[in-house]
Short mmCIF file of C-alpha atoms in Angstrom, two decimals:
data_model
loop_
_atom_site.label_atom_id
_atom_site.label_comp_id
_atom_site.label_asym_id
_atom_site.label_seq_id
_atom_site.Cartn_x
_atom_site.Cartn_y
_atom_site.Cartn_z
CA UNK J 1 -168.47 119.76 49.35
CA UNK J 2 -170.18 122.30 51.73
CA UNK J 3 -173.83 121.00 51.08
CA UNK J 4 -172.55 118.00 51.78
CA UNK J 5 -171.30 118.77 55.08
CA UNK J 6 -174.74 120.41 55.77
CA UNK J 7 -176.61 117.11 54.43
CA UNK J 8 -174.35 115.29 56.97
CA UNK J 9 -175.34 117.84 59.57
CA UNK J 10 -179.02 116.96 58.88
CA UNK J 11 -178.10 113.48 59.59
CA UNK J 12 -176.75 114.31 62.71
CA UNK J 13 -179.84 116.19 63.73
CA UNK J 14 -181.56 113.34 62.69
CA UNK J 15 -179.60 110.98 64.73
CA UNK J 16 -180.13 113.54 67.93
CA UNK J 17 -184.26 113.37 67.23
CA UNK J 18 -183.62 109.68 67.38
CA UNK J 19 -181.91 109.45 70.38
CA UNK J 20 -184.07 111.80 72.18
CA UNK J 21 -187.03 109.66 71.03
CA UNK J 22 -185.30 106.36 72.23
CA UNK J 23 -184.80 108.19 75.68
CA UNK J 24 -188.76 108.82 76.06
CA UNK J 25 -189.52 105.78 74.63
CA UNK J 26 -187.48 103.94 77.47
CA UNK J 27 -189.17 106.37 79.84
CA UNK J 28 -192.57 105.61 78.68
CA UNK J 29 -191.72 101.94 79.12
CA UNK J 30 -191.04 102.49 82.94
CA UNK J 31 -193.47 104.99 83.55
CA UNK J 32 -195.90 102.10 82.08
CA UNK J 33 -194.68 99.85 84.41
CA UNK J 34 -195.24 101.64 87.26
CA UNK J 35 -199.10 101.86 86.11
CA UNK J 36 -198.91 105.73 85.35
CA UNK J 37 -199.13 106.51 89.36
CA UNK J 38 -196.10 109.03 88.70
CA UNK J 39 -197.25 112.10 87.38
CA UNK J 40 -193.48 113.89 87.35
CA UNK J 41 -192.09 111.18 85.13
CA UNK J 42 -194.68 111.46 82.61
CA UNK J 43 -194.22 115.36 82.73
CA UNK J 44 -190.44 114.87 81.95
CA UNK J 45 -191.19 112.16 79.15
CA UNK J 46 -193.70 114.50 77.47
CA UNK J 47 -190.95 117.18 77.77
CA UNK J 48 -188.81 115.10 75.70
CA UNK J 49 -191.11 114.01 73.09
CA UNK J 50 -192.28 117.82 72.38
CA UNK J 51 -188.40 118.26 72.15
CA UNK J 52 -187.91 115.80 69.73
CA UNK J 53 -190.87 117.01 67.48
CA UNK J 54 -189.57 120.42 67.52
CA UNK J 55 -186.22 119.05 66.51
CA UNK J 56 -187.99 117.08 63.60
CA UNK J 57 -190.11 120.06 62.49
CA UNK J 58 -186.36 121.91 62.17
CA UNK J 59 -184.92 119.45 60.34
CA UNK J 60 -187.65 119.06 57.87
CA UNK J 61 -187.15 123.20 57.28
CA UNK J 62 -183.29 122.44 56.86
CA UNK J 63 -184.14 120.04 54.20
CA UNK J 64 -186.36 122.17 52.34
CA UNK J 65 -184.24 125.08 52.27
CA UNK J 66 -181.14 123.37 51.40
CA UNK J 67 -182.70 121.67 48.35
CA UNK J 68 -183.81 124.59 46.95
CA UNK J 69 -180.07 126.46 47.54
CA UNK J 70 -178.12 123.18 45.79
CA UNK J 71 -181.01 122.42 43.12
CA UNK J 72 -178.75 123.52 39.88
CA UNK J 73 -175.36 122.90 41.39
CA UNK J 74 -175.82 119.37 43.00
CA UNK J 75 -178.95 117.91 41.74
CA UNK J 76 -178.45 114.47 43.09
CA UNK J 77 -178.19 115.81 46.65
CA UNK J 78 -181.13 118.45 46.55
CA UNK J 79 -183.18 114.98 45.05
CA UNK J 80 -181.79 113.12 48.30
CA UNK J 81 -183.11 115.68 50.73
CA UNK J 82 -186.59 116.21 48.54
CA UNK J 83 -187.01 112.71 48.84
CA UNK J 84 -186.33 112.56 52.59
CA UNK J 85 -188.78 115.54 53.13
CA UNK J 86 -191.56 114.05 50.84
CA UNK J 87 -190.96 110.69 52.50
CA UNK J 88 -191.35 112.12 56.30
CA UNK J 89 -194.49 114.11 55.32
CA UNK J 90 -196.27 111.22 53.69
CA UNK J 91 -195.33 109.14 57.06
CA UNK J 92 -196.87 111.97 58.88
CA UNK J 93 -193.80 111.59 61.34
CA UNK J 94 -194.88 115.05 62.82
CA UNK J 95 -198.21 114.66 63.46
CA UNK J 96 -197.83 111.04 65.00
CA UNK J 97 -194.82 112.76 67.47
CA UNK J 98 -197.85 115.21 68.52
CA UNK J 99 -200.13 112.28 69.01
CA UNK J 100 -197.66 110.62 70.78
CA UNK J 101 -197.39 113.98 73.16
CA UNK J 102 -201.10 113.73 73.61
CA UNK J 103 -200.88 110.54 74.63
CA UNK J 104 -198.69 111.33 77.15
CA UNK J 105 -200.74 114.16 78.27
CA UNK J 106 -203.96 111.71 78.61
CA UNK J 107 -201.47 109.01 80.57
CA UNK J 108 -202.19 106.76 77.95
CA UNK J 109 -198.55 105.43 78.44
CA UNK J 110 -198.62 102.04 76.90
CA UNK J 111 -200.13 103.11 73.64
CA UNK J 112 -197.71 106.34 73.56
CA UNK J 113 -194.84 103.89 74.12
CA UNK J 114 -196.22 101.88 71.02
CA UNK J 115 -196.14 104.72 68.82
CA UNK J 116 -193.14 105.97 69.75
CA UNK J 117 -191.24 102.63 68.54
CA UNK J 118 -193.44 103.15 65.48
CA UNK J 119 -192.13 106.39 64.87
CA UNK J 120 -188.53 105.39 65.50
CA UNK J 121 -188.80 102.61 62.89
CA UNK J 122 -189.64 105.32 60.52
CA UNK J 123 -186.84 107.85 61.85
CA UNK J 124 -184.20 105.24 61.25
CA UNK J 125 -185.67 104.54 57.60
CA UNK J 126 -185.17 108.35 57.11
CA UNK J 127 -181.83 108.10 58.24
CA UNK J 128 -180.85 105.70 56.08
CA UNK J 129 -182.05 107.38 53.37
CA UNK J 130 -180.08 110.65 54.28
CA UNK J 131 -176.86 108.97 54.49
CA UNK J 132 -176.82 106.57 52.01
CA UNK J 133 -174.19 106.43 49.52
CA UNK J 134 -176.34 105.36 46.49
CA UNK J 135 -179.04 108.02 46.38
CA UNK J 136 -179.34 107.12 42.45
CA UNK J 137 -180.75 103.62 43.13
CA UNK J 138 -182.99 105.15 46.15
CA UNK J 139 -184.61 107.47 43.59
CA UNK J 140 -185.07 104.87 40.95
CA UNK J 141 -186.83 102.38 43.61
CA UNK J 142 -188.80 105.34 44.85
CA UNK J 143 -189.63 106.13 41.27
CA UNK J 144 -190.71 102.71 40.59
CA UNK J 145 -193.29 102.68 43.99
CA UNK J 146 -194.77 105.41 42.35
CA UNK J 147 -195.17 103.75 38.96
CA UNK J 148 -197.00 100.84 40.52
CA UNK J 149 -199.36 102.74 42.48
CA UNK J 150 -199.81 104.92 39.33
CA UNK J 151 -200.33 101.88 37.56
CA UNK J 152 -202.90 100.48 40.27
CA UNK J 153 -204.72 104.01 39.99
CA UNK J 154 -205.26 103.75 36.46
CA UNK J 155 -206.57 100.38 36.29
CA UNK J 156 -209.24 101.59 38.86
CA UNK J 157 -209.88 104.63 36.81
CA UNK J 158 -210.20 102.22 33.52
CA UNK J 159 -212.63 99.93 35.24
CA UNK J 160 -214.69 102.97 36.64
CA UNK J 161 -215.03 104.29 32.78
CA UNK J 162 -216.08 101.08 31.15
CA UNK J 163 -218.67 101.15 33.95
CA UNK J 164 -219.54 104.61 33.07
CA UNK J 165 -219.69 103.51 29.31
CA UNK J 166 -222.30 100.29 30.47
CA UNK J 167 -224.11 102.62 32.33
CA UNK J 168 -224.71 105.22 29.29
CA UNK J 169 -225.26 102.61 26.70
CA UNK J 170 -228.07 101.37 29.38
CA UNK J 171 -229.62 104.52 29.28
CA UNK J 172 -229.57 104.53 25.40
CA UNK J 173 -232.46 101.84 25.45
CA UNK J 174 -234.35 104.06 27.89
CA UNK J 175 -236.24 107.27 27.29
CA UNK J 176 -233.39 109.40 28.84
CA UNK J 177 -233.79 110.03 32.37
CA UNK J 178 -232.42 113.26 33.13
CA UNK J 179 -232.04 112.81 36.87
CA UNK J 180 -229.99 109.62 35.84
CA UNK J 181 -227.88 111.38 33.20
CA UNK J 182 -227.14 114.04 35.74
CA UNK J 183 -225.57 111.51 37.75
CA UNK J 184 -223.48 109.96 35.15
CA UNK J 185 -222.15 113.29 34.32
CA UNK J 186 -220.88 114.20 37.81
CA UNK J 187 -219.37 110.33 37.66
CA UNK J 188 -217.54 111.40 34.24
CA UNK J 189 -216.54 114.77 35.55
CA UNK J 190 -214.71 112.54 38.94
CA UNK J 191 -213.11 110.52 36.21
CA UNK J 192 -211.64 113.49 34.05
CA UNK J 193 -210.21 114.78 37.10
CA UNK J 194 -208.63 111.57 38.29
CA UNK J 195 -207.38 111.31 34.48
CA UNK J 196 -205.90 115.04 34.90
CA UNK J 197 -204.23 114.12 38.13
CA UNK J 198 -202.51 111.11 37.09
CA UNK J 199 -201.49 112.84 33.68
CA UNK J 200 -199.66 115.43 36.25
CA UNK J 201 -198.05 113.00 38.47
CA UNK J 202 -196.69 111.52 35.81
CA UNK J 203 -195.03 114.34 34.26
CA UNK J 204 -192.03 114.19 36.66
CA UNK J 205 -190.89 111.32 34.53
CA UNK J 206 -190.11 113.31 31.88
CA UNK J 207 -189.75 112.41 27.99
CA UNK J 208 -189.98 108.92 29.34
CA UNK J 209 -193.39 109.13 30.24
CA UNK J 210 -194.63 111.31 27.48
CA UNK J 211 -196.90 108.85 25.68
CA UNK J 212 -198.33 108.15 28.80
CA UNK J 213 -199.36 111.52 29.49
CA UNK J 214 -200.35 112.09 26.06
CA UNK J 215 -202.86 109.05 26.07
CA UNK J 216 -203.99 110.37 29.60
CA UNK J 217 -204.59 113.84 28.30
CA UNK J 218 -206.41 112.30 25.09
CA UNK J 219 -208.42 110.51 27.69
CA UNK J 220 -209.42 113.73 29.78
CA UNK J 221 -210.72 115.25 26.75
CA UNK J 222 -212.94 112.70 25.64
CA UNK J 223 -214.32 112.29 29.19
CA UNK J 224 -215.04 116.02 28.57
CA UNK J 225 -216.78 115.38 25.80
CA UNK J 226 -218.92 113.01 27.35
CA UNK J 227 -219.84 115.19 30.26
CA UNK J 228 -221.23 117.70 27.81
CA UNK J 229 -223.24 115.28 25.82
CA UNK J 230 -224.34 113.34 28.80
CA UNK J 231 -225.20 117.11 30.11
CA UNK J 232 -227.28 117.80 27.11
CA UNK J 233 -229.24 114.56 27.28
CA UNK J 234 -227.19 112.97 24.39
CA UNK J 235 -226.09 109.11 25.98
CA UNK J 236 -225.39 107.95 22.24
CA UNK J 237 -222.58 110.61 21.55
CA UNK J 238 -221.52 110.60 24.98
CA UNK J 239 -221.04 106.63 24.61
CA UNK J 240 -218.95 107.24 21.67
CA UNK J 241 -216.49 109.79 23.66
CA UNK J 242 -216.33 107.23 26.39
CA UNK J 243 -215.30 104.29 24.00
CA UNK J 244 -212.35 106.68 23.12
CA UNK J 245 -211.41 107.23 26.26
CA UNK J 246 -211.10 103.71 27.18
CA UNK J 247 -209.15 103.28 23.94
CA UNK J 248 -206.60 106.14 25.22
CA UNK J 249 -206.59 104.49 28.79
CA UNK J 250 -205.78 101.29 27.61
CA UNK J 251 -202.78 102.44 25.86
CA UNK J 252 -201.78 104.51 28.97
CA UNK J 253 -201.83 101.13 30.58
CA UNK J 254 -199.63 99.53 28.39
CA UNK J 255 -197.18 102.43 27.83
CA UNK J 256 -197.14 102.42 31.94
CA UNK J 257 -196.55 98.79 32.39
CA UNK J 258 -193.58 99.13 29.88
CA UNK J 259 -192.13 102.04 31.96
CA UNK J 260 -192.34 99.81 35.03
CA UNK J 261 -190.46 96.84 33.31
CA UNK J 262 -187.69 98.90 32.25
CA UNK J 263 -187.19 100.62 35.60
CA UNK J 264 -187.10 97.03 37.07
CA UNK J 265 -184.03 95.83 34.50
CA UNK J 266 -182.16 99.01 35.65
CA UNK J 267 -182.38 98.43 38.96
CA UNK J 268 -182.54 94.49 39.10
CA UNK J 269 -178.68 93.99 39.55
CA UNK J 270 -177.87 96.86 42.06
CA UNK J 271 -180.97 95.59 44.26
CA UNK J 272 -179.72 91.75 43.82
CA UNK J 273 -176.38 92.68 45.46
CA UNK J 274 -178.53 94.82 48.15
CA UNK J 275 -180.63 91.83 48.94
CA UNK J 276 -177.08 89.53 49.12
CA UNK J 277 -175.52 92.14 51.48
CA UNK J 278 -178.33 92.59 53.56
CA UNK J 279 -178.31 88.70 53.78
CA UNK J 280 -175.00 88.88 54.87
CA UNK J 281 -175.63 91.34 57.63
CA UNK J 282 -178.59 89.20 58.66
CA UNK J 283 -176.11 85.97 59.43
CA UNK J 284 -173.58 88.15 60.87
CA UNK J 285 -176.02 89.66 63.45
CA UNK J 286 -178.04 86.41 64.28
CA UNK J 287 -174.71 84.87 64.86
CA UNK J 288 -173.65 87.38 67.51
CA UNK J 289 -177.14 87.06 69.26
CA UNK J 290 -176.71 83.38 69.42
CA UNK J 291 -172.91 83.79 70.86
CA UNK J 292 -174.50 85.71 73.65
CA UNK J 293 -177.55 83.31 74.16
CA UNK J 294 -174.99 80.74 74.62
CA UNK J 295 -173.06 82.82 77.05
CA UNK J 296 -176.06 83.37 78.87
CA UNK J 297 -177.62 80.01 78.92
CA UNK J 298 -176.12 78.60 82.50
CA UNK J 299 -177.28 81.90 83.99
CA UNK J 300 -180.35 82.01 82.90
CA UNK J 301 -181.03 78.46 84.18
CA UNK J 302 -180.00 79.84 87.53
CA UNK J 303 -182.84 82.50 87.26
CA UNK J 304 -180.74 85.43 87.81
CA UNK J 305 -181.76 88.69 87.50
CA UNK J 306 -179.12 90.23 85.22
CA UNK J 307 -178.73 87.43 82.70
CA UNK J 308 -182.75 87.31 82.27
CA UNK J 309 -182.53 91.10 81.52
CA UNK J 310 -179.73 90.76 79.08
CA UNK J 311 -181.60 87.84 77.13
CA UNK J 312 -184.62 90.39 77.00
CA UNK J 313 -182.46 92.93 75.59
CA UNK J 314 -181.47 90.65 72.79
CA UNK J 315 -185.04 90.78 71.52
CA UNK J 316 -184.20 94.35 70.17
CA UNK J 317 -181.51 93.04 68.83
CA UNK J 318 -183.52 90.13 66.84
CA UNK J 319 -186.05 92.71 65.98
CA UNK J 320 -183.57 94.87 64.15
CA UNK J 321 -183.02 91.64 62.11
CA UNK J 322 -186.74 91.03 61.51
CA UNK J 323 -186.79 94.86 60.19
CA UNK J 324 -183.88 93.98 57.66
CA UNK J 325 -185.65 90.97 56.63
CA UNK J 326 -188.97 92.67 55.94
CA UNK J 327 -186.82 95.32 54.08
CA UNK J 328 -185.22 92.41 51.84
CA UNK J 329 -188.71 91.04 51.18
CA UNK J 330 -190.20 94.43 49.93
CA UNK J 331 -187.16 94.86 47.74
CA UNK J 332 -187.90 91.51 46.08
CA UNK J 333 -191.49 92.27 45.64
CA UNK J 334 -191.10 95.62 44.07
CA UNK J 335 -188.19 94.87 41.63
CA UNK J 336 -189.57 91.00 40.75
CA UNK J 337 -186.23 89.67 40.53
CA UNK J 338 -187.09 86.59 42.09
CA UNK J 339 -190.31 84.56 42.65
CA UNK J 340 -189.47 82.43 45.42
CA UNK J 341 -187.01 84.44 47.33
CA UNK J 342 -189.61 86.62 49.02
CA UNK J 343 -191.73 83.66 49.85
CA UNK J 344 -188.75 82.23 51.33
CA UNK J 345 -187.65 84.89 53.30
CA UNK J 346 -191.17 85.37 54.81
CA UNK J 347 -190.71 81.61 56.20
CA UNK J 348 -187.44 82.68 57.69
CA UNK J 349 -188.70 85.81 59.36
CA UNK J 350 -191.43 83.64 61.20
CA UNK J 351 -188.90 81.45 62.60
CA UNK J 352 -187.20 85.41 63.59
CA UNK J 353 -190.42 86.41 65.23
CA UNK J 354 -190.57 82.90 67.38
CA UNK J 355 -187.29 83.41 68.46
CA UNK J 356 -188.27 87.29 69.31
CA UNK J 357 -190.80 85.91 71.23
CA UNK J 358 -188.90 83.51 73.47
CA UNK J 359 -185.95 86.16 73.82
CA UNK J 360 -188.69 88.64 75.41
CA UNK J 361 -189.77 85.60 77.82
CA UNK J 362 -185.87 85.52 78.83
CA UNK J 363 -185.47 81.59 77.12
CA UNK J 364 -181.99 81.00 76.66
CA UNK J 365 -182.11 76.87 76.70
CA UNK J 366 -181.07 74.72 73.76
CA UNK J 367 -184.27 74.75 71.97
CA UNK J 368 -183.82 78.62 71.78
CA UNK J 369 -180.13 78.44 70.33
CA UNK J 370 -180.99 75.29 68.07
CA UNK J 371 -183.78 78.04 66.65
CA UNK J 372 -181.31 80.78 66.17
CA UNK J 373 -178.43 78.42 64.42
CA UNK J 374 -181.34 76.96 62.22
CA UNK J 375 -181.89 80.51 61.02
CA UNK J 376 -178.61 81.33 60.17
CA UNK J 377 -178.26 78.05 58.16
CA UNK J 378 -181.57 78.89 56.42
CA UNK J 379 -180.32 82.58 55.65
CA UNK J 380 -176.87 80.99 54.19
CA UNK J 381 -179.03 78.32 52.23
CA UNK J 382 -180.80 81.64 50.69
CA UNK J 383 -177.58 83.65 50.16
CA UNK J 384 -175.88 80.73 48.53
CA UNK J 385 -178.49 80.17 45.90
CA UNK J 386 -178.29 84.08 45.10
CA UNK J 387 -174.70 83.54 44.67
CA UNK J 388 -175.45 80.82 42.27
CA UNK J 389 -178.03 82.75 40.30
CA UNK J 390 -175.62 86.03 40.03
CA UNK J 391 -172.98 83.89 37.86
CA UNK J 392 -173.16 85.33 34.59
CA UNK J 393 -174.21 82.98 31.51
CA UNK J 394 -172.14 82.55 28.20
CA UNK J 395 -172.74 80.66 25.20
CA UNK J 396 -170.02 78.04 25.68
CA UNK J 397 -172.71 76.19 28.17
CA UNK J 398 -171.92 78.11 31.14
CA UNK J 399 -175.55 78.28 32.17
CA UNK J 400 -177.03 79.82 28.73
CA UNK J 401 -180.00 78.32 27.44
CA UNK J 402 -179.98 77.38 23.67
CA UNK J 403 -183.42 78.41 23.52
CA UNK J 404 -184.64 81.79 25.15
CA UNK J 405 -181.04 82.65 25.70
CA UNK J 406 -181.53 83.44 28.85
CA UNK J 407 -179.35 82.81 32.22
CA UNK J 408 -180.23 79.36 33.36
CA UNK J 409 -178.58 79.94 36.71
CA UNK J 410 -181.28 81.92 37.81
CA UNK J 411 -183.85 79.41 37.21
CA UNK J 412 -181.57 76.50 39.26
CA UNK J 413 -181.45 78.88 42.04
CA UNK J 414 -185.26 79.43 42.39
CA UNK J 415 -185.33 75.53 42.13
CA UNK J 416 -182.82 75.32 44.71
CA UNK J 417 -184.87 78.04 47.05
CA UNK J 418 -187.92 76.10 46.62
CA UNK J 419 -186.09 72.93 47.43
CA UNK J 420 -185.05 74.45 50.68
CA UNK J 421 -188.75 75.70 51.31
CA UNK J 422 -189.79 71.94 51.06
CA UNK J 423 -187.26 70.72 53.00
CA UNK J 424 -188.13 73.35 55.65
CA UNK J 425 -191.85 72.33 55.83
CA UNK J 426 -190.78 68.75 56.09
CA UNK J 427 -188.40 69.17 59.05
CA UNK J 428 -190.95 71.59 60.94
CA UNK J 429 -193.93 68.97 60.26
CA UNK J 430 -191.74 66.07 61.33
CA UNK J 431 -190.52 68.15 64.49
CA UNK J 432 -194.35 69.10 65.10
CA UNK J 433 -195.30 65.16 64.61
CA UNK J 434 -192.91 64.31 67.52
CA UNK J 435 -194.11 67.09 69.66
CA UNK J 436 -197.53 65.99 69.49
CA UNK J 437 -196.55 62.37 69.97
CA UNK J 438 -194.71 63.27 73.14
CA UNK J 439 -197.59 65.49 74.17
CA UNK J 440 -195.20 68.57 74.36
CA UNK J 441 -197.44 70.97 72.90
CA UNK J 442 -200.92 72.71 73.45
CA UNK J 443 -203.86 71.98 71.65
CA UNK J 444 -204.25 75.28 70.55
CA UNK J 445 -200.45 75.59 69.27
CA UNK J 446 -200.70 72.34 67.82
CA UNK J 447 -203.49 73.85 65.44
CA UNK J 448 -201.75 77.15 64.64
CA UNK J 449 -198.43 75.19 63.96
CA UNK J 450 -200.54 72.90 61.62
CA UNK J 451 -202.12 75.92 60.05
CA UNK J 452 -199.07 77.86 59.30
CA UNK J 453 -197.43 74.88 57.40
CA UNK J 454 -200.72 74.49 55.35
CA UNK J 455 -200.18 77.74 54.16
CA UNK J 456 -196.39 77.30 53.48
CA UNK J 457 -196.95 74.28 51.79
CA UNK J 458 -199.93 75.87 49.59
CA UNK J 459 -197.49 78.38 49.01
CA UNK J 460 -194.95 76.20 47.39
CA UNK J 461 -197.53 74.54 45.22
CA UNK J 462 -198.61 77.99 43.78
CA UNK J 463 -194.93 79.10 43.28
CA UNK J 464 -194.06 75.58 41.69
CA UNK J 465 -196.59 76.16 39.59
CA UNK J 466 -196.27 79.56 38.41
CA UNK J 467 -192.29 78.97 37.97
CA UNK J 468 -192.92 76.42 35.44
CA UNK J 469 -195.82 78.20 33.61
CA UNK J 470 -193.35 81.12 33.15
CA UNK J 471 -190.17 79.12 32.15
CA UNK J 472 -188.63 78.18 28.64
CA UNK J 473 -189.23 74.72 27.44
CA UNK J 474 -185.78 74.44 26.68
CA UNK J 475 -184.50 75.45 30.21
CA UNK J 476 -187.04 72.68 31.50
CA UNK J 477 -185.58 70.18 29.39
CA UNK J 478 -182.04 71.23 29.98
CA UNK J 479 -180.56 72.06 26.89
#
């Protein structure tokens, strides 16, 4: 209980850092608007920035100390703190705070403000991680991300070793140039080191990665053997060792993919629910923005300064929805529970970005309100499809395919989202056609919209083909 309070205290320290950063960003924006002519405000901003950095450094040290203290008694909370610390260091938050301070010192206020805003996004993500109730899911998602990175690294290593084998076989046909063999030996040593590093990284998965680590260890030994043979100007025996290394790496690659798929299945239902919750949050927040925009519409038409400023401030809220949408897309792509949803959300995000640009320009006319309504409608359509996909199947005809025994409700939901995407592209194409006809759009904007619609149509065609190829024939026949 005491450690839980300390973790909450860490969250509060982080919130304090965030508030300091927000103050520094606001002040930097204001100073930038004055073209950096006032030195005193710049000094104050730099002081606030340095204070935020000092508190962030204190927070990192606190998270490390506390994780060691509670490692045995509360492993989940210790893991939460270590994950937070690792994220903070991987994202170089402290270093970036220092860079922002240096930019302020050099009076590069615009760049400093942009850097501070990016740091704020990272801090918000860190706060969410420290205060989240479901740390188990966060840990598994982090494991999945690392596993995907490991598999990609393994794929590259396999290609490098195959190239090594090809070059070694080429040397066999020649008289055996010692200089070329020495270069191959050096490359082989690099591959061996990469295999060892990868093995060490995957050991943290425990028994689940035992077979992968065993294969990587075997590959490393074979590479070591190849190094010795190449050093002794013996390309033929070296190539035999390289062939064995390639077999071991291929085995590790297959086992890594299996572990990756297993992790995805473990988190699928939890991630699906989280994305549904995020969609509901996006709808609620977008509705609030629309209601405020509607209230300000008449005053903005009259060019009232306070109303114009209020509309511009709404852009910050829209950016939060965009961030939430991006997070949902990342979760979909990471867990691959839906083929269509991440692309569909990408299309909605484009509309959000257009609304955001309009709000920054203090637009609050009927067109802006209609765009906001459309985003709500689109998000609701995707949410409804996800709710349909979440319905369980059963043997009595409740959505279970008689062939693959899979849940046909998921396939139907994917098709519904595809249909929505096609309808959305059609609607936007029709709108663009009317704008062109009435000459209400510039040539540059016209071409930009056409290119965007073309990309979306190609995505729909591609996903439809992929969905068809992945679907059981019985599902397609409606059996």
